[in-house]
mmCIF file of C-alpha atoms in Angstrom:
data_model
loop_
_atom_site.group_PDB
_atom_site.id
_atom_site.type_symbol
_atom_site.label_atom_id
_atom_site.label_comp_id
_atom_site.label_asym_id
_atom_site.label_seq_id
_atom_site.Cartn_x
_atom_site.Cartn_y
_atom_site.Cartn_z
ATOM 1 C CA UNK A 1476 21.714 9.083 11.098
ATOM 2 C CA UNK A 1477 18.942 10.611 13.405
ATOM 3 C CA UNK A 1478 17.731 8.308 15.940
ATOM 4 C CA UNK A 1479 13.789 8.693 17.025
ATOM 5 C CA UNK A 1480 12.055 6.804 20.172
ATOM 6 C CA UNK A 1481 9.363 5.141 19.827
ATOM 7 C CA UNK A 1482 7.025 4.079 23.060
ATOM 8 C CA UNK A 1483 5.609 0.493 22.643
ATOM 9 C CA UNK A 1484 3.199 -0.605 24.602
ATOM 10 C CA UNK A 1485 2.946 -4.251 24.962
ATOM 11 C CA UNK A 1486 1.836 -4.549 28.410
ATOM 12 C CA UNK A 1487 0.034 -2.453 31.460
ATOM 13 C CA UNK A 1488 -1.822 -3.626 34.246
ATOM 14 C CA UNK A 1489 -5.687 -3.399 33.632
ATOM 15 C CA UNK A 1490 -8.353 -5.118 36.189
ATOM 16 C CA UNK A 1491 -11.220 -4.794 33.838
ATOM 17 C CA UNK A 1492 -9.393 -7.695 31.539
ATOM 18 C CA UNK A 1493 -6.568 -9.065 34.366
ATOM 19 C CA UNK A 1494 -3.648 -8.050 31.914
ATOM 20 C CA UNK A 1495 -0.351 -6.521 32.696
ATOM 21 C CA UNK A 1496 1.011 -3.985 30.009
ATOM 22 C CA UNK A 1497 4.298 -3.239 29.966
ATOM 23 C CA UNK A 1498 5.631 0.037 28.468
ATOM 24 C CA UNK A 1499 9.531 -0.245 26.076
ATOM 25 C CA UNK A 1500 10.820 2.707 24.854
ATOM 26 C CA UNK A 1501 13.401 1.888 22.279
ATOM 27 C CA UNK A 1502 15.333 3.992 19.287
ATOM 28 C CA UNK A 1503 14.579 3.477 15.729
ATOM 29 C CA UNK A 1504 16.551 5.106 12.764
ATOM 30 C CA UNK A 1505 14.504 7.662 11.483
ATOM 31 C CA UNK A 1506 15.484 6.075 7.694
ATOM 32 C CA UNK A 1507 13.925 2.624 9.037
ATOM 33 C CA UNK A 1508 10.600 4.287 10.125
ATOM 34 C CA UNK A 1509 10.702 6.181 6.724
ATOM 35 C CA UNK A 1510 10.852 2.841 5.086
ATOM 36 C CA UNK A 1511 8.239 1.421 6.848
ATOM 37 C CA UNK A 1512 5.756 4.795 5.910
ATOM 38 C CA UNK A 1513 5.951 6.047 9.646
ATOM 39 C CA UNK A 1514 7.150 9.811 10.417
ATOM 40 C CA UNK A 1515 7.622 12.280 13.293
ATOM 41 C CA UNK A 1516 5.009 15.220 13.260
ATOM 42 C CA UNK A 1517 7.339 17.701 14.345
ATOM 43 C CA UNK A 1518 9.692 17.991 17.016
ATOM 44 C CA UNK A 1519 8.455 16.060 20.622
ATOM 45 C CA UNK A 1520 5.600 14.658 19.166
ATOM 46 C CA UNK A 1521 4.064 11.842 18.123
ATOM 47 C CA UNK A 1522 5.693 9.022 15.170
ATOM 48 C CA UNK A 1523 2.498 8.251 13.022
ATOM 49 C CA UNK A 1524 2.354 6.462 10.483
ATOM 50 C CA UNK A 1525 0.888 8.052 6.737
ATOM 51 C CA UNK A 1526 -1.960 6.759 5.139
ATOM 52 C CA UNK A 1527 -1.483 4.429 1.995
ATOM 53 C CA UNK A 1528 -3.431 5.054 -0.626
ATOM 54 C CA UNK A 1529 -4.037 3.939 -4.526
ATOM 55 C CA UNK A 1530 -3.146 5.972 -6.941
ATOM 56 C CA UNK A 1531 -6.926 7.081 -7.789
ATOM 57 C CA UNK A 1532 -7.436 7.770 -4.148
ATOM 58 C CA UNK A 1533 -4.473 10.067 -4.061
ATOM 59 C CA UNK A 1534 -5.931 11.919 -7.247
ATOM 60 C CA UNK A 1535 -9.176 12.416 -5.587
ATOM 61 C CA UNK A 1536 -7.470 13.425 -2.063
ATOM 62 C CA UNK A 1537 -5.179 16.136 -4.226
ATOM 63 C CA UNK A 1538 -8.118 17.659 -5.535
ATOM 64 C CA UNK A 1539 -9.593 18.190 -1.720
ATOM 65 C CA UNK A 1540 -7.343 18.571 0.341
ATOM 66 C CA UNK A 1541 -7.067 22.140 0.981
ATOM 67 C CA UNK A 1542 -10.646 22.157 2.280
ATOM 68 C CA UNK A 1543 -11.550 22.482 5.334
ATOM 69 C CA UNK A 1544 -12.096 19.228 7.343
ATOM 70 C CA UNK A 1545 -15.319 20.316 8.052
ATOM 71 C CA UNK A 1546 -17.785 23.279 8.643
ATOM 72 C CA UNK A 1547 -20.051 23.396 11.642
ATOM 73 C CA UNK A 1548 -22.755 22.674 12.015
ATOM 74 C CA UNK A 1549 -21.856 19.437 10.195
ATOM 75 C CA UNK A 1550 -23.930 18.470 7.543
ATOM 76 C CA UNK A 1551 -26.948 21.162 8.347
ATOM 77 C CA UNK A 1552 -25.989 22.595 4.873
ATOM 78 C CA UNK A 1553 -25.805 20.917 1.264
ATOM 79 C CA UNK A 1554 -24.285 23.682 -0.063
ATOM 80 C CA UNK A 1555 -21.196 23.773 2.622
ATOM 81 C CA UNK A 1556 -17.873 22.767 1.287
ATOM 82 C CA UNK A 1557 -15.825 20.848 3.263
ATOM 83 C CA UNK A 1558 -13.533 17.994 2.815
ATOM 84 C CA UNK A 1559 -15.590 15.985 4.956
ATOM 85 C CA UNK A 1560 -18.747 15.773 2.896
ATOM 86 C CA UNK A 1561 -16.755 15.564 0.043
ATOM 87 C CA UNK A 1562 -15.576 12.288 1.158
ATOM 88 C CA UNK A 1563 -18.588 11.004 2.168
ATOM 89 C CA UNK A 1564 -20.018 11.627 -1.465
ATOM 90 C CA UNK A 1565 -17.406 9.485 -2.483
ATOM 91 C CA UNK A 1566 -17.824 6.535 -0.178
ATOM 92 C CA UNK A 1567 -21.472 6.028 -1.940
ATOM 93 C CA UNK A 1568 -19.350 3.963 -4.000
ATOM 94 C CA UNK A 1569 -19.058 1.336 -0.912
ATOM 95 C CA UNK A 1570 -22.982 1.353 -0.194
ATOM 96 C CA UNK A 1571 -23.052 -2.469 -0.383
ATOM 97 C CA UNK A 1572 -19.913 -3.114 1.457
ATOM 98 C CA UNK A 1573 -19.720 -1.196 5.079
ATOM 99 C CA UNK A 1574 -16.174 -2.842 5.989
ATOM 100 C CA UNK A 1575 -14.931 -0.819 2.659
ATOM 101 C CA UNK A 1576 -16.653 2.086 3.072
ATOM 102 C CA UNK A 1577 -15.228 2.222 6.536
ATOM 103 C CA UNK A 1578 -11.460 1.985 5.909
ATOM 104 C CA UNK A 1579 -12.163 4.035 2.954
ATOM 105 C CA UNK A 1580 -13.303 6.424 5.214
ATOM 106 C CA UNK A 1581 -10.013 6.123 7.759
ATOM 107 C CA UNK A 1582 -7.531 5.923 5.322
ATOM 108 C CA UNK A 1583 -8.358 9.365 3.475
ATOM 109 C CA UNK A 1584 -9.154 10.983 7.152
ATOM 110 C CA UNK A 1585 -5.805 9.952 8.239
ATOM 111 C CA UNK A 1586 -4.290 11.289 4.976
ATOM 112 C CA UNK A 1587 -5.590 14.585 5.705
ATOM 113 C CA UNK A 1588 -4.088 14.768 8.589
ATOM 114 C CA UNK A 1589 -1.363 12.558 8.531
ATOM 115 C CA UNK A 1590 -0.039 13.011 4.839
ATOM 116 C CA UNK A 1591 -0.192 9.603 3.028
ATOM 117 C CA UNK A 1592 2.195 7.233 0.444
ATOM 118 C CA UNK A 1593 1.199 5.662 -2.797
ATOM 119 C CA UNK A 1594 0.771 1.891 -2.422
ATOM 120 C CA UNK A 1595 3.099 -0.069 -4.718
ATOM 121 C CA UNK A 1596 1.425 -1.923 -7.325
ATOM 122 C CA UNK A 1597 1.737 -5.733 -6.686
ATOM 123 C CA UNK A 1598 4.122 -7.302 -8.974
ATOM 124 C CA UNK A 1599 5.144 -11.359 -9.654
ATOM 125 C CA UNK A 1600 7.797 -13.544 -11.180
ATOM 126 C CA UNK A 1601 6.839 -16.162 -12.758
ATOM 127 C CA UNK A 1602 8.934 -19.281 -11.672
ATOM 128 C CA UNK A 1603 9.095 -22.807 -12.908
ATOM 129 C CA UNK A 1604 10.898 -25.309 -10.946
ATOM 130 C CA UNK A 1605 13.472 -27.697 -12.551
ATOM 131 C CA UNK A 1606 15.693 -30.178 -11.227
ATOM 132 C CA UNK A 1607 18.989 -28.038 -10.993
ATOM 133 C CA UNK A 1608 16.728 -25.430 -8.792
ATOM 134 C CA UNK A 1609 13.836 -23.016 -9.907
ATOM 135 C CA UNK A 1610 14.473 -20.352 -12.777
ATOM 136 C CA UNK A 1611 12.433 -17.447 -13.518
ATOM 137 C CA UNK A 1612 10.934 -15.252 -16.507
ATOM 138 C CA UNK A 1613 13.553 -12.976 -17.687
ATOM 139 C CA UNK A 1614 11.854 -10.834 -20.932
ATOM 140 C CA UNK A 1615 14.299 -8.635 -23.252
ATOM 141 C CA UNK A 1616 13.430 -4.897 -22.843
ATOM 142 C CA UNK A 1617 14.274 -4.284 -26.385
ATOM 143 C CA UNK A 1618 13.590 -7.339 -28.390
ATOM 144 C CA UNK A 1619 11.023 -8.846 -26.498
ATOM 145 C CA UNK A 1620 12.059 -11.921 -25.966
ATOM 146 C CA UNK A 1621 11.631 -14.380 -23.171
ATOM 147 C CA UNK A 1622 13.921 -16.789 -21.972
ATOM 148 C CA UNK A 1623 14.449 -18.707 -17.787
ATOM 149 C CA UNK A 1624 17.266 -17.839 -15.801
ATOM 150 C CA UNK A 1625 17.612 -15.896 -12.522
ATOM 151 C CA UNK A 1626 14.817 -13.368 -10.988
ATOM 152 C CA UNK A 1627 17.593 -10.479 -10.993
ATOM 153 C CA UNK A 1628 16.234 -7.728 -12.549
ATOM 154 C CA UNK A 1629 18.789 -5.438 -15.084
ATOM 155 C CA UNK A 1630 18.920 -2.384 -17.388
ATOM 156 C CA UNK A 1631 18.422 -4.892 -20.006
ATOM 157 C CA UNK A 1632 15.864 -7.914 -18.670
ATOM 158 C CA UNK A 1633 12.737 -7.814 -17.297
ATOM 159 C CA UNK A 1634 11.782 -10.327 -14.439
ATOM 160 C CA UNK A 1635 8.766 -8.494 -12.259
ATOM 161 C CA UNK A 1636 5.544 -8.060 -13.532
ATOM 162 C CA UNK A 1637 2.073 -6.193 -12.964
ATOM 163 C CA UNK A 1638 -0.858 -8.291 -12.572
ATOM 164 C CA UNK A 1639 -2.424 -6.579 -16.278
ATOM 165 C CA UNK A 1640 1.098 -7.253 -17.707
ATOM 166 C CA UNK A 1641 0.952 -11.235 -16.666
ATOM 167 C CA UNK A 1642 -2.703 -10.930 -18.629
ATOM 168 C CA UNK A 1643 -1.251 -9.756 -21.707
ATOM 169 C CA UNK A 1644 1.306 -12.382 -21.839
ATOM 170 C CA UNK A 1645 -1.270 -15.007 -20.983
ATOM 171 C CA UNK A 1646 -2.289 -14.575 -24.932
ATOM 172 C CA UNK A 1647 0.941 -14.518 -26.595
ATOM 173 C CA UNK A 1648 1.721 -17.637 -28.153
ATOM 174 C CA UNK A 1649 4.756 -17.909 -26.273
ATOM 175 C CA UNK A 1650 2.373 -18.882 -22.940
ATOM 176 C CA UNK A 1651 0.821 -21.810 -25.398
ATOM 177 C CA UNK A 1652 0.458 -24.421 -23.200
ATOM 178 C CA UNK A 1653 1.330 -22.707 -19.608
ATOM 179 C CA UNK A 1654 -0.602 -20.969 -16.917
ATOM 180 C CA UNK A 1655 1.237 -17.828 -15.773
ATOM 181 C CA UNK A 1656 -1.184 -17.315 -13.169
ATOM 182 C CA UNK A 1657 -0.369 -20.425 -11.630
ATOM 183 C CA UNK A 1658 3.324 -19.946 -11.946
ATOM 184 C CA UNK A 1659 3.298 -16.584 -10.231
ATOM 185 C CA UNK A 1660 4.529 -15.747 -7.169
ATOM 186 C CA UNK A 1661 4.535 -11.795 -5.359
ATOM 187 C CA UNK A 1662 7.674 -10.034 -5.017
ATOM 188 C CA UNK A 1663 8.642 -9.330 -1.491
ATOM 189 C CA UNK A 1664 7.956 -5.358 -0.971
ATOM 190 C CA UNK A 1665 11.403 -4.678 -0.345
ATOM 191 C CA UNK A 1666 12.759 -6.501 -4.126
ATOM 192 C CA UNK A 1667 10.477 -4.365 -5.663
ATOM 193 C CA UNK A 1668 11.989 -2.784 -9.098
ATOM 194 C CA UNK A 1669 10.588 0.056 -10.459
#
Protein backbone atom coordinates (compact mmCIF):
# COMPACT_ATOMS: atom_id res chain seq x y z
CA UNK A 1 0.00 0.00 0.00
CA UNK A 2 1.46 3.38 -1.34
CA UNK A 3 1.37 6.07 1.09
CA UNK A 4 0.83 9.86 -0.39
CA UNK A 5 1.21 13.28 1.77
CA UNK A 6 -1.07 15.49 1.79
CA UNK A 7 -0.37 19.35 3.08
CA UNK A 8 -3.37 20.71 5.12
CA UNK A 9 -3.60 23.91 5.85
CA UNK A 10 -5.64 24.77 8.77
CA UNK A 11 -3.85 27.64 10.08
CA UNK A 12 -1.16 30.57 9.03
CA UNK A 13 -0.64 33.80 10.42
CA UNK A 14 -2.43 36.59 8.33
CA UNK A 15 -2.71 40.42 9.70
CA UNK A 16 -5.27 41.41 7.18
CA UNK A 17 -7.91 38.98 9.21
CA UNK A 18 -5.68 38.42 12.75
CA UNK A 19 -5.64 34.53 12.09
CA UNK A 20 -2.90 32.08 12.63
CA UNK A 21 -2.71 29.15 10.00
CA UNK A 22 -1.02 26.34 10.78
CA UNK A 23 0.43 24.01 8.10
CA UNK A 24 0.10 19.51 8.90
CA UNK A 25 1.53 17.41 6.57
CA UNK A 26 0.24 13.95 7.16
CA UNK A 27 0.17 10.44 4.98
CA UNK A 28 -2.92 9.12 3.47
CA UNK A 29 -3.24 5.65 1.70
CA UNK A 30 -3.38 6.30 -1.76
CA UNK A 31 -6.60 3.56 -1.79
CA UNK A 32 -8.35 6.01 0.88
CA UNK A 33 -7.87 9.14 -1.35
CA UNK A 34 -9.06 6.92 -4.33
CA UNK A 35 -12.16 6.29 -2.36
CA UNK A 36 -12.80 9.59 -1.56
CA UNK A 37 -12.38 10.69 -5.69
CA UNK A 38 -8.95 12.47 -4.92
CA UNK A 39 -5.67 11.46 -7.04
CA UNK A 40 -2.00 12.39 -7.50
CA UNK A 41 -1.26 14.15 -10.93
CA UNK A 42 1.90 12.55 -11.42
CA UNK A 43 4.85 12.08 -9.46
CA UNK A 44 5.72 15.35 -6.85
CA UNK A 45 2.75 17.04 -7.60
CA UNK A 46 -0.27 18.06 -6.50
CA UNK A 47 -3.40 15.41 -4.91
CA UNK A 48 -6.60 16.92 -6.61
CA UNK A 49 -9.51 15.84 -6.40
CA UNK A 50 -11.73 14.75 -9.94
CA UNK A 51 -14.72 16.34 -10.84
CA UNK A 52 -18.14 14.47 -10.21
CA UNK A 53 -20.34 14.52 -12.70
CA UNK A 54 -23.97 12.97 -13.82
CA UNK A 55 -24.08 10.64 -16.13
CA UNK A 56 -25.46 13.13 -18.98
CA UNK A 57 -22.71 15.50 -18.11
CA UNK A 58 -20.11 12.84 -18.63
CA UNK A 59 -21.78 12.03 -22.13
CA UNK A 60 -21.58 15.55 -23.15
CA UNK A 61 -17.86 16.01 -21.65
CA UNK A 62 -16.84 12.59 -23.78
CA UNK A 63 -17.97 14.08 -26.81
CA UNK A 64 -15.56 17.36 -26.15
CA UNK A 65 -13.03 16.63 -24.58
CA UNK A 66 -10.32 16.32 -26.99
CA UNK A 67 -10.79 19.98 -27.93
CA UNK A 68 -8.81 22.39 -27.20
CA UNK A 69 -9.59 24.36 -23.97
CA UNK A 70 -9.68 27.27 -25.88
CA UNK A 71 -8.44 29.26 -28.99
CA UNK A 72 -7.15 32.78 -28.70
CA UNK A 73 -8.38 35.29 -29.11
CA UNK A 74 -11.25 33.93 -26.99
CA UNK A 75 -14.49 34.26 -28.29
CA UNK A 76 -13.47 36.86 -31.33
CA UNK A 77 -14.66 33.95 -33.61
CA UNK A 78 -18.11 31.98 -33.82
CA UNK A 79 -16.78 29.66 -35.95
CA UNK A 80 -13.66 28.62 -33.51
CA UNK A 81 -13.91 25.27 -31.91
CA UNK A 82 -12.90 24.93 -28.65
CA UNK A 83 -14.05 23.15 -25.63
CA UNK A 84 -14.56 26.28 -23.96
CA UNK A 85 -17.35 27.74 -26.05
CA UNK A 86 -18.69 24.54 -26.32
CA UNK A 87 -19.43 24.59 -22.74
CA UNK A 88 -20.67 27.78 -22.55
CA UNK A 89 -23.38 26.84 -25.27
CA UNK A 90 -24.37 24.39 -22.93
CA UNK A 91 -24.71 26.39 -19.75
CA UNK A 92 -27.65 28.45 -21.68
CA UNK A 93 -29.51 25.81 -20.08
CA UNK A 94 -28.83 27.62 -16.51
CA UNK A 95 -29.84 31.23 -17.86
CA UNK A 96 -32.31 31.65 -14.96
CA UNK A 97 -30.20 30.19 -12.30
CA UNK A 98 -26.44 31.83 -12.11
CA UNK A 99 -25.43 29.63 -8.91
CA UNK A 100 -26.05 26.50 -11.47
CA UNK A 101 -24.67 27.79 -14.30
CA UNK A 102 -21.62 28.55 -12.25
CA UNK A 103 -20.74 25.14 -10.75
CA UNK A 104 -21.84 23.81 -13.99
CA UNK A 105 -19.26 25.72 -15.34
CA UNK A 106 -16.40 24.48 -12.58
CA UNK A 107 -17.26 21.11 -12.46
CA UNK A 108 -16.79 20.33 -16.35
CA UNK A 109 -13.56 22.85 -16.32
CA UNK A 110 -12.12 20.84 -13.60
CA UNK A 111 -13.00 17.61 -15.47
CA UNK A 112 -11.01 18.68 -18.29
CA UNK A 113 -8.31 19.04 -16.51
CA UNK A 114 -8.63 17.05 -13.65
CA UNK A 115 -10.42 13.84 -15.09
CA UNK A 116 -13.79 13.36 -13.28
CA UNK A 117 -16.10 10.25 -11.56
CA UNK A 118 -19.69 9.44 -12.19
CA UNK A 119 -21.87 10.46 -9.23
CA UNK A 120 -23.76 7.50 -7.73
CA UNK A 121 -27.34 7.64 -8.14
CA UNK A 122 -29.07 8.21 -4.72
CA UNK A 123 -30.69 5.16 -3.50
CA UNK A 124 -33.22 4.44 -0.18
CA UNK A 125 -34.57 1.67 1.99
CA UNK A 126 -37.62 1.89 2.94
CA UNK A 127 -37.94 1.17 6.77
CA UNK A 128 -40.86 0.77 9.06
CA UNK A 129 -40.31 0.70 12.68
CA UNK A 130 -41.87 -2.02 14.93
CA UNK A 131 -41.58 -2.80 18.41
CA UNK A 132 -38.85 -5.63 18.23
CA UNK A 133 -36.62 -2.86 16.20
CA UNK A 134 -37.06 -1.41 12.58
CA UNK A 135 -37.21 -3.86 9.46
CA UNK A 136 -36.76 -2.96 5.98
CA UNK A 137 -38.10 -3.67 2.28
CA UNK A 138 -36.54 -6.76 1.06
CA UNK A 139 -38.17 -7.44 -2.79
CA UNK A 140 -37.51 -11.01 -4.53
CA UNK A 141 -35.31 -10.53 -7.66
CA UNK A 142 -37.08 -13.28 -9.37
CA UNK A 143 -40.58 -13.47 -8.15
CA UNK A 144 -41.17 -10.12 -7.20
CA UNK A 145 -42.25 -10.30 -4.10
CA UNK A 146 -41.95 -8.08 -1.09
CA UNK A 147 -41.68 -8.99 2.31
CA UNK A 148 -39.72 -6.85 5.92
CA UNK A 149 -36.72 -8.15 7.31
CA UNK A 150 -33.13 -6.83 7.39
CA UNK A 151 -31.61 -3.99 4.90
CA UNK A 152 -28.80 -6.62 3.80
CA UNK A 153 -28.75 -6.71 0.36
CA UNK A 154 -28.15 -10.51 -1.50
CA UNK A 155 -27.86 -12.28 -4.88
CA UNK A 156 -31.39 -13.03 -4.29
CA UNK A 157 -33.27 -9.82 -2.39
CA UNK A 158 -33.47 -6.50 -3.18
CA UNK A 159 -33.36 -3.81 -0.32
CA UNK A 160 -31.90 -0.34 -2.07
CA UNK A 161 -33.78 1.54 -4.34
CA UNK A 162 -33.60 4.47 -7.03
CA UNK A 163 -35.72 7.35 -6.44
CA UNK A 164 -37.88 6.34 -10.10
CA UNK A 165 -37.92 2.74 -8.72
CA UNK A 166 -39.65 3.93 -5.18
CA UNK A 167 -42.25 5.79 -7.84
CA UNK A 168 -43.13 2.73 -9.53
CA UNK A 169 -43.82 0.88 -6.44
CA UNK A 170 -45.80 3.79 -5.08
CA UNK A 171 -48.69 2.36 -7.62
CA UNK A 172 -48.56 -1.23 -7.04
CA UNK A 173 -51.23 -2.36 -4.95
CA UNK A 174 -48.91 -3.76 -2.61
CA UNK A 175 -48.09 0.18 -1.36
CA UNK A 176 -52.17 0.43 -0.81
CA UNK A 177 -52.36 2.28 2.08
CA UNK A 178 -48.48 3.37 2.71
CA UNK A 179 -46.30 6.25 1.72
CA UNK A 180 -42.90 5.00 0.54
CA UNK A 181 -41.71 8.38 0.27
CA UNK A 182 -42.20 8.95 3.76
CA UNK A 183 -40.70 5.69 4.80
CA UNK A 184 -37.49 6.26 2.90
CA UNK A 185 -34.37 6.87 4.14
CA UNK A 186 -30.72 7.40 1.83
CA UNK A 187 -28.21 4.80 1.92
CA UNK A 188 -24.95 5.90 3.36
CA UNK A 189 -22.45 6.27 0.17
CA UNK A 190 -20.27 3.71 1.37
CA UNK A 191 -23.48 0.70 1.69
CA UNK A 192 -24.15 1.45 -1.65
CA UNK A 193 -25.01 -1.90 -3.79
CA UNK A 194 -24.78 -1.86 -7.23
Amino acid sequence: MTEEKMILNDGQYDEQYDLEIKTHQISVSADVLAGKGWYKLADDEQVVKKAVLSKEEAEWFEKYKDLPFYDLPLYADDSSNHFTKKLSNKMVQYREDWKKRADFFNRLSQAYFTGYTIEKEKKYYIKLNFNRGPVYLNVNKKTGNWFFETRSETSSYKTQFTQEKIDAMQKDPRAKGLDLNVLKVEVPEDKLED
